[in-house]
Amino acid sequence: MKSLLAAISTTTKPALRSHLQPTNHLRILRATYAMQHTVPSLSDKSLLKDKTYINGQWIGAKSGKTFEVHDPASGKLIGTMPEMDKEDTEAAIQAAADALPAFRKLTGRERARMLRKWYTLMMENAEDIAKLITWENGKPMADAKGEVNYAANFFEWFSEEAPRVYGATIPASIAGNRVYTTKEPVGVCGLITPWNFPAAMITRKVGAALAAGCTVVAKSPGETPFTAAALAELAHRAGIPPGVFNIVTALKNTPEVGSTITSSNTVKKVSFTGSTGVGKLLMKQSSDTLKKLSFELGGNAPFIVFDDADLDVAVAGAIASKFRSSGQTCVCANRLYVQKGIYDDFAQAFTAKVKEFKVGSGFAGDVTHGPLIHDRAVDKVDAHVRDAEKQGGKVLVGGQKMPDLGSNYFQPTVIRDMTSKMNLAHEETFGPVAGLFPFDSEAEVVKLANDAEVGLAGYFFSRDVQRCFRVAEALEVGMVGINTGLISDPAAPFGGVKWSGFGREGSKYGIDEYMTVKMVTLGGMGMPLQGS
Ligand code: SIN
């Protein structure tokens, strides 16, 4: 009861609170708490599943086992999903293999129409899908709706790519030979996706794979399987043939499912988004069967503000990049380097914006930032803050867990006077903590920015056009944002260098990750015209 009241007190407007009589106060506070932890009601209840989708059927695990999924905002049970194992995964792979010959023979235009239909259905059901995302992931509804739009746009994008897969004609070096290429689907694909974008990380991979003519087995995240299941229901309605899109669900058995996918000789390609550590393991496991791979792994994005930046633009960019999804994206700013001439002004303006945030359940209308995914994530964030403080960092706002709201909440935090000795400088925080590192020169900050094993995204803010080119070329990352903190776009190639992985998703390059180039040489073609 104590924590209930504490939670309620922080969610009721102070002005209103001071005018309430104790009994009314309690009633209204209880109502506010209930609203904050509502179980969402879907317009289309058939989008909420407790089975998974394999070979066009809704099925459970052969063992009958299930796992529980909890709302990160309240800790309450959302529901259960099948705890699948090796045998279930092999059945899904077989379904995808059986569906492949017919699906790859469809024209690009036919596959485009299916993806377009799937896109339309996602947009028509956007509100319900967003509710599922908020429920199981915790992000506020506004962000969840943004994710549905982002996710559906990958289907739209790849529906436009599917009919435009071109080969080449190549001038041969050998007289009389004619050389041309075609592109072919690589085959059955295993897609392993994370919980931070329960819809978009699936559509970004599935859209490209299906456009190319591949069939897939997707392993949905143990924390967020319901959004993926809703997407499967819409795939069914869009007329995606049975066996083309299959989902394996598991929590405890995730390593077993992963190794079944990576060691299968039927699976020709694996695409994975997740940590660098798991990526290395999956790569090792895939080596026996020499699969095609694309991996989008960890980041530790440098975010640089030069003295010549527009302060307001830089602050807005930092808020967007650092605190999107409460800091739980691979491209979130992790190390904020601010040049000494603008450091104090930036720290003050940035902190003022962070103080405006409202933390709570993603279903509450005025909440800007939701919980983290679980208490292990909160502990990591807390450890980074405590380490920075111990080594001289000064917390300007936040810095604490929020047990009154629940075990998965951490205050949005800004720390100044960061140094490269601190853990946050070398490890991805994946949470709502912004550490501000002062620097003197361009050369110094580029060296600091590149002093990382990973290289996914990097950002900088400057109004000097020559500096813009110079620094963009010098940063060792796969993606650069100049004067913006938001770079994610289905039209733009997403991916990293170094230990952030390889391969590109979205864009005109994304489909190639699911295709192989076949070359054909015709000999004896240099004969003179008949009758000459
Ligand atoms: C990620 O966190 O892996 C993806 C972020 C994005 O697509 O913007």
Coordinates of C-alpha atoms and ligand atoms in Angstrom, one line a residue:
M1 CA 0.0 0.0 0.0
K2 CA 2.9 2.3 0.8
S3 CA 4.4 2.0 -2.6
L4 CA 1.0 2.3 -4.2
L5 CA 0.4 5.6 -2.6
A6 CA 3.9 6.8 -3.3
A7 CA 3.4 5.9 -7.0
I8 CA 0.1 7.7 -7.0
S9 CA 1.5 10.8 -5.4
T10 CA 4.1 11.2 -8.1
T11 CA 1.5 10.9 -10.8
T12 CA -1.1 13.4 -9.6
K13 CA -0.7 17.1 -10.5
P14 CA 0.6 19.0 -7.3
A15 CA -1.9 21.8 -7.8
L16 CA -4.8 19.3 -7.7
R17 CA -3.2 17.4 -4.8
S18 CA -3.1 20.4 -2.5
H19 CA -6.9 21.1 -2.9
L20 CA -8.1 17.6 -2.2
Q21 CA -9.7 16.3 1.0
P22 CA -8.0 13.2 2.3
T23 CA -10.8 10.8 1.3
N24 CA -11.4 12.2 -2.2
H25 CA -7.6 12.4 -2.5
L26 CA -7.3 8.7 -1.9
R27 CA -10.1 7.9 -4.3
I28 CA -8.6 9.9 -7.1
L29 CA -5.2 8.6 -6.4
R30 CA -6.5 5.0 -6.6
A31 CA -8.2 5.9 -9.9
T32 CA -4.9 7.4 -11.2
Y33 CA -3.0 4.3 -10.2
A34 CA -5.5 2.1 -11.9
M35 CA -5.3 4.1 -15.0
Q36 CA -1.5 3.9 -15.0
H37 CA -1.6 0.2 -14.8
T38 CA -4.6 -0.6 -17.1
V39 CA -4.7 -3.8 -19.0
P40 CA -5.1 -2.5 -22.5
S41 CA -8.3 -3.5 -24.3
L42 CA -7.7 -4.2 -28.0
S43 CA -10.3 -3.3 -30.6
D44 CA -9.5 -6.6 -32.3
K45 CA -9.0 -9.1 -29.5
S46 CA -7.9 -11.8 -31.9
L47 CA -4.5 -10.0 -32.2
L48 CA -3.6 -11.2 -28.7
K49 CA -2.4 -14.8 -28.9
D50 CA -1.1 -17.5 -26.5
K51 CA 0.1 -19.8 -29.3
T52 CA 2.7 -19.3 -32.0
Y53 CA 2.4 -19.4 -35.8
I54 CA 4.1 -22.2 -37.7
N55 CA 3.2 -23.5 -41.2
G56 CA 0.0 -21.3 -41.2
Q57 CA -1.2 -22.9 -37.9
W58 CA -1.4 -21.5 -34.3
I59 CA 0.3 -24.1 -32.2
G60 CA 1.9 -24.8 -28.8
A61 CA 5.2 -26.4 -27.9
K62 CA 5.3 -30.2 -28.5
S63 CA 6.3 -30.5 -24.8
G64 CA 3.2 -28.5 -23.8
K65 CA 5.5 -26.1 -21.9
T66 CA 4.9 -22.4 -21.7
F67 CA 6.7 -19.3 -20.3
E68 CA 5.3 -16.3 -18.6
V69 CA 5.5 -12.7 -19.9
H70 CA 5.3 -9.8 -17.5
D71 CA 4.4 -6.1 -17.9
P72 CA 7.6 -4.3 -17.2
A73 CA 5.6 -1.3 -15.8
S74 CA 3.6 -3.2 -13.2
G75 CA 5.3 -6.6 -13.0
K76 CA 1.9 -8.2 -13.6
L77 CA 1.5 -11.2 -15.8
I78 CA 0.4 -10.5 -19.4
G79 CA 0.1 -14.1 -20.5
T80 CA 2.0 -17.1 -21.5
M81 CA 3.6 -18.3 -24.8
P82 CA 4.9 -21.8 -25.9
E83 CA 8.4 -22.6 -24.6
M84 CA 9.7 -24.2 -27.7
D85 CA 12.8 -26.4 -28.1
K86 CA 15.0 -28.0 -30.7
E87 CA 12.2 -30.3 -32.0
D88 CA 9.7 -27.4 -32.5
T89 CA 12.4 -25.3 -34.1
E90 CA 13.3 -28.1 -36.6
A91 CA 9.6 -28.4 -37.5
A92 CA 9.5 -24.6 -38.2
I93 CA 12.6 -24.9 -40.3
Q94 CA 11.0 -27.8 -42.2
A95 CA 7.9 -25.8 -42.8
A96 CA 9.9 -22.9 -44.2
A97 CA 11.9 -25.3 -46.4
D98 CA 8.7 -26.9 -47.8
A99 CA 7.2 -23.5 -48.6
L100 CA 10.4 -22.2 -50.3
P101 CA 10.1 -23.7 -53.9
A102 CA 6.7 -22.2 -54.6
F103 CA 7.4 -18.9 -52.9
R104 CA 10.6 -18.2 -54.7
K105 CA 8.9 -18.9 -58.0
L106 CA 6.4 -16.1 -57.5
T107 CA 7.2 -12.9 -59.4
G108 CA 8.6 -9.9 -57.4
R109 CA 5.3 -8.1 -58.2
E110 CA 3.3 -10.9 -56.6
R111 CA 5.4 -10.8 -53.4
A112 CA 5.2 -7.0 -53.5
R113 CA 1.4 -7.2 -53.3
M114 CA 1.5 -9.4 -50.3
L115 CA 3.9 -7.1 -48.4
R116 CA 1.8 -4.1 -49.4
K117 CA -1.3 -5.8 -48.0
W118 CA 0.6 -6.7 -44.8
Y119 CA 1.7 -3.0 -44.5
T120 CA -1.9 -1.8 -44.9
L121 CA -3.1 -4.2 -42.3
M122 CA -0.5 -3.0 -39.9
M123 CA -1.5 0.6 -40.4
E124 CA -5.2 -0.3 -40.0
N125 CA -4.4 -2.1 -36.7
A126 CA -1.7 0.4 -35.5
E127 CA -3.4 1.4 -32.3
D128 CA -3.8 -2.3 -31.1
I129 CA -0.2 -3.2 -32.1
A130 CA 1.0 -0.1 -30.3
K131 CA -0.9 -1.2 -27.1
L132 CA 0.8 -4.6 -27.3
I133 CA 4.2 -2.9 -27.7
T134 CA 3.6 -0.7 -24.7
W135 CA 2.2 -3.5 -22.6
E136 CA 5.1 -5.9 -23.1
N137 CA 8.0 -3.5 -23.7
G138 CA 7.0 -0.5 -21.5
K139 CA 7.6 2.3 -24.0
P140 CA 5.0 5.1 -23.9
M141 CA 2.1 4.8 -26.3
A142 CA 3.3 7.8 -28.4
D143 CA 6.7 6.0 -29.0
A144 CA 4.9 2.7 -29.6
K145 CA 2.8 4.3 -32.3
G146 CA 5.9 5.7 -33.8
E147 CA 7.4 2.2 -33.8
V148 CA 4.4 0.7 -35.6
N149 CA 4.7 3.3 -38.3
Y150 CA 8.5 2.7 -38.6
A151 CA 7.9 -1.0 -38.6
A152 CA 5.2 -1.0 -41.2
N153 CA 7.3 1.3 -43.4
F154 CA 9.8 -1.6 -43.9
F155 CA 7.0 -3.6 -45.5
E156 CA 6.1 -0.7 -47.7
W157 CA 9.7 -0.1 -48.6
F158 CA 10.5 -3.7 -49.4
S159 CA 7.2 -4.1 -51.3
E160 CA 8.6 -1.4 -53.6
E161 CA 12.0 -3.2 -53.8
A162 CA 10.7 -6.7 -54.6
P163 CA 9.8 -6.0 -58.3
R164 CA 13.1 -4.2 -58.9
V165 CA 15.7 -6.8 -58.3
Y166 CA 18.0 -6.4 -61.3
G167 CA 20.9 -8.5 -62.6
A168 CA 23.6 -7.1 -64.9
T169 CA 25.1 -7.8 -68.3
I170 CA 28.8 -7.8 -68.2
P171 CA 31.3 -7.3 -71.0
A172 CA 33.3 -10.6 -71.1
S173 CA 37.1 -10.7 -71.4
I174 CA 37.0 -13.8 -73.5
A175 CA 35.9 -13.3 -77.1
G176 CA 32.7 -15.0 -78.0
N177 CA 31.5 -15.2 -74.4
R178 CA 28.4 -13.4 -73.1
V179 CA 28.1 -12.9 -69.3
Y180 CA 25.0 -11.9 -67.3
T181 CA 23.9 -12.2 -63.7
T182 CA 20.7 -12.8 -61.9
K183 CA 19.9 -12.5 -58.2
E184 CA 18.4 -15.5 -56.4
P185 CA 16.9 -15.8 -52.9
V186 CA 19.4 -17.3 -50.5
G187 CA 16.8 -19.8 -49.2
V188 CA 15.5 -20.4 -45.7
C189 CA 16.5 -17.6 -43.3
G190 CA 16.7 -17.6 -39.5
L191 CA 15.9 -14.2 -37.9
I192 CA 16.7 -13.5 -34.3
T193 CA 15.4 -10.3 -32.9
P194 CA 15.5 -8.2 -29.7
W195 CA 12.9 -6.8 -27.3
N196 CA 13.6 -3.1 -27.7
F197 CA 11.7 -2.8 -31.0
P198 CA 9.2 -5.7 -30.8
A199 CA 7.7 -4.9 -34.2
A200 CA 10.4 -3.0 -36.2
M201 CA 13.3 -5.4 -35.7
I202 CA 11.1 -8.2 -37.2
T203 CA 9.7 -6.2 -40.1
R204 CA 13.1 -4.8 -41.1
K205 CA 14.4 -8.4 -41.6
V206 CA 11.2 -10.2 -42.8
G207 CA 10.3 -7.5 -45.3
A208 CA 13.7 -7.8 -47.0
A209 CA 13.7 -11.6 -46.8
L210 CA 10.2 -12.0 -48.3
A211 CA 10.8 -9.4 -51.0
A212 CA 13.9 -11.5 -52.1
G213 CA 11.8 -14.7 -52.2
C214 CA 13.1 -16.3 -49.0
T215 CA 11.1 -18.0 -46.4
V216 CA 11.8 -17.4 -42.7
V217 CA 11.9 -18.8 -39.2
A218 CA 11.8 -15.8 -36.8
K219 CA 12.8 -16.3 -33.1
S220 CA 10.8 -13.7 -31.3
P221 CA 12.2 -12.2 -28.1
G222 CA 11.2 -13.9 -24.8
E223 CA 10.3 -10.6 -23.3
T224 CA 8.1 -9.4 -26.1
P225 CA 6.5 -12.3 -28.1
F226 CA 2.9 -10.9 -28.3
T227 CA 3.7 -8.1 -30.8
A228 CA 5.4 -10.7 -33.1
A229 CA 2.4 -13.0 -32.8
A230 CA 0.0 -10.1 -33.8
L231 CA 2.2 -9.5 -36.9
A232 CA 1.8 -13.2 -37.8
E233 CA -2.0 -12.9 -37.5
L234 CA -1.8 -10.0 -40.0
A235 CA 0.5 -12.0 -42.2
H236 CA -2.1 -14.7 -42.4
R237 CA -4.8 -12.2 -43.3
A238 CA -2.5 -10.6 -45.9
G239 CA -2.4 -14.0 -47.7
I240 CA 1.3 -14.8 -47.0
P241 CA 1.3 -18.6 -47.8
P242 CA 1.7 -21.1 -44.9
G243 CA 5.3 -21.8 -44.1
V244 CA 6.7 -18.6 -45.5
F245 CA 6.7 -16.7 -42.1
N246 CA 7.1 -18.9 -39.0
I247 CA 7.7 -17.8 -35.4
V248 CA 9.5 -19.8 -32.7
T249 CA 8.9 -18.6 -29.2
A250 CA 11.0 -19.4 -26.2
L251 CA 12.5 -17.8 -23.0
K252 CA 14.6 -20.3 -21.1
N253 CA 15.2 -22.3 -24.3
T254 CA 16.4 -19.4 -26.3
P255 CA 20.0 -20.7 -26.5
E256 CA 18.7 -24.1 -27.7
V257 CA 16.5 -22.5 -30.3
G258 CA 19.4 -20.2 -31.4
S259 CA 21.8 -23.1 -31.8
T260 CA 19.2 -25.2 -33.7
I261 CA 18.9 -22.4 -36.2
T262 CA 22.6 -21.7 -36.5
S263 CA 23.6 -25.3 -36.9
S264 CA 20.9 -26.3 -39.4
N265 CA 22.1 -27.0 -42.9
T266 CA 18.6 -26.1 -44.2
V267 CA 19.0 -22.5 -42.9
K268 CA 21.1 -20.7 -45.4
K269 CA 21.2 -17.3 -43.7
V270 CA 21.0 -15.9 -40.2
S271 CA 20.2 -12.2 -39.4
F272 CA 20.7 -11.2 -35.8
T273 CA 20.2 -8.0 -33.8
G274 CA 21.5 -8.1 -30.3
S275 CA 24.6 -7.9 -28.2
T276 CA 28.2 -8.3 -29.5
G277 CA 28.8 -11.3 -27.2
V278 CA 25.8 -13.3 -28.5
G279 CA 26.7 -12.3 -32.1
K280 CA 30.2 -13.8 -31.7
L281 CA 28.6 -17.0 -30.3
L282 CA 26.1 -17.2 -33.2
M283 CA 28.9 -16.6 -35.7
K284 CA 30.9 -19.5 -34.3
Q285 CA 27.8 -21.8 -34.3
S286 CA 27.1 -20.8 -37.9
S287 CA 30.6 -21.6 -39.1
D288 CA 30.1 -25.4 -39.6
T289 CA 27.4 -24.7 -42.2
L290 CA 29.0 -21.6 -43.7
K291 CA 25.9 -19.5 -43.6
K292 CA 25.5 -16.0 -45.0
L293 CA 25.2 -13.7 -41.9
S294 CA 24.2 -10.1 -41.1
F295 CA 24.6 -8.9 -37.6
E296 CA 23.6 -5.7 -36.0
L297 CA 25.3 -5.7 -32.6
G298 CA 26.1 -3.4 -29.7
G299 CA 26.9 0.3 -30.0
N300 CA 28.5 2.9 -27.7
A301 CA 27.6 5.9 -29.8
P302 CA 29.8 9.0 -29.5
F303 CA 27.7 12.2 -29.6
I304 CA 29.9 15.3 -30.1
V305 CA 28.9 19.0 -29.6
F306 CA 31.4 21.4 -31.0
D307 CA 31.6 25.1 -29.8
D308 CA 30.2 26.2 -33.2
A309 CA 27.0 24.1 -32.9
D310 CA 23.5 25.6 -32.6
L311 CA 22.9 25.0 -28.8
D312 CA 19.2 24.4 -29.1
V313 CA 19.6 22.0 -32.0
A314 CA 22.3 20.1 -30.1
V315 CA 20.2 19.9 -27.0
A316 CA 17.1 18.7 -28.9
G317 CA 19.3 16.1 -30.8
A318 CA 20.8 14.9 -27.5
I319 CA 17.4 14.4 -25.9
A320 CA 16.2 12.5 -28.9
S321 CA 19.2 10.3 -29.3
K322 CA 20.0 9.6 -25.7
F323 CA 16.5 9.2 -24.2
R324 CA 14.7 7.5 -27.1
S325 CA 13.1 4.4 -25.6
S326 CA 14.7 5.4 -22.2
G327 CA 18.1 4.9 -23.7
Q328 CA 17.4 1.3 -24.8
T329 CA 18.4 1.4 -28.5
C330 CA 21.6 0.3 -30.1
V331 CA 22.0 3.8 -31.6
C332 CA 21.4 5.8 -28.5
A333 CA 24.1 8.4 -27.7
N334 CA 26.2 6.8 -24.9
R335 CA 29.2 9.2 -24.6
L336 CA 28.3 12.9 -24.9
Y337 CA 31.5 14.8 -25.7
V338 CA 30.9 18.6 -25.3
Q339 CA 33.6 21.2 -26.3
K340 CA 34.7 23.3 -23.3
G341 CA 33.5 26.6 -24.8
I342 CA 29.9 25.4 -24.8
Y343 CA 30.0 22.9 -22.0
D344 CA 28.4 24.8 -19.2
D345 CA 25.6 26.2 -21.4
F346 CA 24.9 22.8 -22.9
A347 CA 24.9 21.1 -19.5
Q348 CA 22.4 23.6 -18.1
A349 CA 20.0 23.6 -21.1
F350 CA 20.1 19.8 -21.5
T351 CA 19.5 19.2 -17.8
A352 CA 16.5 21.7 -17.8
K353 CA 14.9 19.6 -20.6
V354 CA 15.5 16.3 -18.8
K355 CA 13.8 17.8 -15.7
E356 CA 10.6 18.1 -17.8
F357 CA 10.4 14.3 -18.3
K358 CA 7.6 12.4 -16.7
V359 CA 8.4 8.8 -15.8
G360 CA 5.7 6.1 -15.4
S361 CA 3.6 3.5 -17.1
G362 CA 3.6 4.0 -20.9
F363 CA -0.3 3.9 -20.9
A364 CA -0.5 7.2 -18.8
G365 CA -1.1 10.1 -21.2
D366 CA 1.4 12.5 -19.8
V367 CA 4.3 10.0 -19.4
T368 CA 7.3 10.7 -21.6
H369 CA 9.5 7.8 -20.4
G370 CA 8.5 4.3 -19.4
P371 CA 10.3 1.6 -17.3
L372 CA 13.3 -0.3 -18.4
I373 CA 12.8 -3.9 -19.6
H374 CA 13.8 -5.6 -16.3
D375 CA 15.6 -5.0 -13.1
R376 CA 18.9 -6.3 -14.4
A377 CA 18.9 -3.4 -16.8
V378 CA 18.2 -1.0 -13.9
D379 CA 21.1 -2.5 -12.0
K380 CA 23.5 -1.9 -14.9
V381 CA 22.4 1.7 -15.2
D382 CA 22.8 2.2 -11.4
A383 CA 26.3 0.6 -11.5
H384 CA 27.3 3.1 -14.2
V385 CA 26.0 6.1 -12.2
R386 CA 27.7 4.9 -9.0
D387 CA 31.0 4.3 -10.7
A388 CA 30.9 7.8 -12.3
E389 CA 30.1 9.4 -9.0
K390 CA 32.9 7.5 -7.2
Q391 CA 35.4 8.8 -9.8
G392 CA 34.3 12.5 -9.6
G393 CA 31.3 12.7 -11.9
K394 CA 28.6 15.2 -10.6
V395 CA 24.9 14.2 -11.0
L396 CA 22.9 17.2 -12.3
V397 CA 19.5 15.4 -12.3
G398 CA 18.3 12.0 -11.5
G399 CA 20.8 9.3 -10.5
Q400 CA 18.5 7.0 -8.5
K401 CA 16.3 3.9 -8.9
M402 CA 12.5 4.6 -8.5
P403 CA 11.3 1.8 -6.2
D404 CA 8.0 3.6 -5.5
L405 CA 7.1 3.2 -9.2
G406 CA 8.3 -0.4 -9.4
S407 CA 11.5 -2.4 -9.7
N408 CA 12.2 -1.5 -13.4
Y409 CA 12.3 2.3 -13.2
F410 CA 15.4 4.6 -13.1
Q411 CA 15.4 8.4 -13.1
P412 CA 16.5 10.0 -16.3
T413 CA 20.0 11.2 -15.3
V414 CA 22.6 13.7 -16.4
I415 CA 26.2 13.5 -15.1
R416 CA 28.9 16.1 -15.8
D417 CA 32.7 16.0 -15.5
M418 CA 32.9 12.5 -16.9
T419 CA 36.3 11.1 -17.7
S420 CA 37.4 8.2 -20.0
K421 CA 38.4 6.2 -16.9
M422 CA 34.7 5.6 -16.0
N423 CA 32.9 2.5 -17.1
L424 CA 30.3 4.4 -19.1
A425 CA 33.1 5.5 -21.4
H426 CA 33.7 2.0 -22.5
E427 CA 30.4 0.1 -22.0
E428 CA 27.0 0.6 -23.6
T429 CA 24.7 1.7 -20.7
F430 CA 21.4 0.9 -22.5
G431 CA 19.5 3.1 -20.2
P432 CA 18.6 6.7 -19.4
V433 CA 21.9 8.1 -18.3
A434 CA 23.7 10.9 -20.2
G435 CA 27.4 11.4 -19.2
L436 CA 28.9 14.7 -20.4
F437 CA 32.6 14.5 -21.2
P438 CA 34.5 17.8 -21.8
F439 CA 37.0 18.1 -24.6
D440 CA 39.3 20.7 -26.2
S441 CA 40.0 20.0 -29.8
E442 CA 38.6 18.3 -32.9
A443 CA 41.5 15.9 -33.2
E444 CA 41.2 15.0 -29.5
V445 CA 37.5 14.2 -29.6
V446 CA 37.7 12.1 -32.8
K447 CA 40.4 10.0 -31.1
L448 CA 38.2 9.6 -28.1
A449 CA 35.2 8.8 -30.2
N450 CA 37.0 6.1 -32.1
D451 CA 38.5 4.6 -29.0
A452 CA 35.9 1.8 -28.9
E453 CA 35.7 -1.8 -30.1
V454 CA 32.3 -1.1 -31.5
G455 CA 31.2 1.3 -34.3
L456 CA 27.5 1.5 -34.9
A457 CA 26.3 5.2 -34.9
G458 CA 28.0 8.5 -34.2
Y459 CA 26.6 12.0 -34.0
F460 CA 28.0 15.5 -34.1
F461 CA 26.8 19.1 -34.1
S462 CA 28.6 21.8 -35.9
R463 CA 27.8 24.7 -38.3
D464 CA 31.2 24.5 -40.1
V465 CA 30.6 22.7 -43.4
Q466 CA 34.3 21.7 -43.7
R467 CA 34.3 20.2 -40.3
C468 CA 31.1 18.4 -41.1
F469 CA 32.8 16.5 -44.0
R470 CA 36.1 16.1 -42.1
V471 CA 34.6 14.6 -38.9
A472 CA 32.0 12.4 -40.8
E473 CA 34.9 10.9 -42.7
A474 CA 37.0 10.4 -39.6
L475 CA 34.5 8.6 -37.4
E476 CA 34.8 4.8 -37.3
V477 CA 31.1 4.0 -37.4
G478 CA 28.5 2.7 -39.9
M479 CA 26.1 5.6 -39.5
V480 CA 26.7 9.3 -38.8
G481 CA 24.1 11.9 -37.8
I482 CA 25.2 15.5 -38.3
N483 CA 23.0 18.1 -36.5
T484 CA 20.4 15.4 -35.8
G485 CA 19.9 12.8 -33.1
L486 CA 17.5 10.7 -35.2
I487 CA 18.9 8.7 -38.1
S488 CA 16.6 5.7 -38.3
D489 CA 14.7 5.6 -41.6
P490 CA 13.7 2.5 -43.8
A491 CA 15.3 4.3 -46.8
A492 CA 18.7 4.7 -45.1
P493 CA 21.2 1.7 -44.7
F494 CA 21.3 0.6 -41.0
G495 CA 24.4 -1.2 -39.8
G496 CA 27.8 -1.0 -38.2
V497 CA 31.5 -1.6 -38.5
K498 CA 34.1 -3.2 -36.1
W499 CA 32.4 -5.2 -33.3
S500 CA 29.0 -3.6 -34.2
G501 CA 28.7 -6.2 -36.9
F502 CA 28.2 -6.3 -40.7
G503 CA 25.5 -6.2 -43.3
R504 CA 23.0 -3.4 -43.9
E505 CA 19.3 -3.4 -43.2
G506 CA 16.6 -1.3 -44.9
S507 CA 17.5 0.9 -47.9
K508 CA 18.4 -0.3 -51.4
Y509 CA 21.1 -2.5 -49.8
G510 CA 18.9 -4.5 -47.4
I511 CA 17.4 -6.9 -49.9
D512 CA 20.9 -8.0 -51.1
E513 CA 21.6 -9.5 -47.7
Y514 CA 18.9 -12.2 -48.6
M515 CA 20.1 -12.9 -52.2
T516 CA 23.0 -14.5 -54.0
V517 CA 24.3 -13.4 -57.3
K518 CA 24.3 -16.1 -60.0
M519 CA 26.6 -15.5 -63.0
V520 CA 25.8 -17.2 -66.4
T521 CA 28.4 -17.3 -69.2
L522 CA 27.3 -18.3 -72.7
G523 CA 30.2 -19.5 -74.9
G524 CA 30.4 -19.5 -78.6
M525 CA 28.3 -16.4 -79.1
G526 CA 30.7 -14.5 -81.4
M527 CA 29.7 -16.2 -84.6
P528 CA 29.1 -14.0 -87.8
L529 CA 25.5 -13.5 -88.9
Q530 CA 24.1 -16.4 -91.0
G531 CA 24.4 -15.7 -94.7
S532 CA 27.2 -13.2 -94.3
Ligands
SIN1 C1 18.3 -1.0 -32.5 O1 18.3 -0.6 -31.4 O2 18.9 -2.1 -32.7 C2 17.5 -0.4 -33.6 C3 17.3 1.0 -33.5 C4 16.6 1.7 -34.7 O3 16.2 1.0 -35.7 O4 16.5 2.9 -34.7

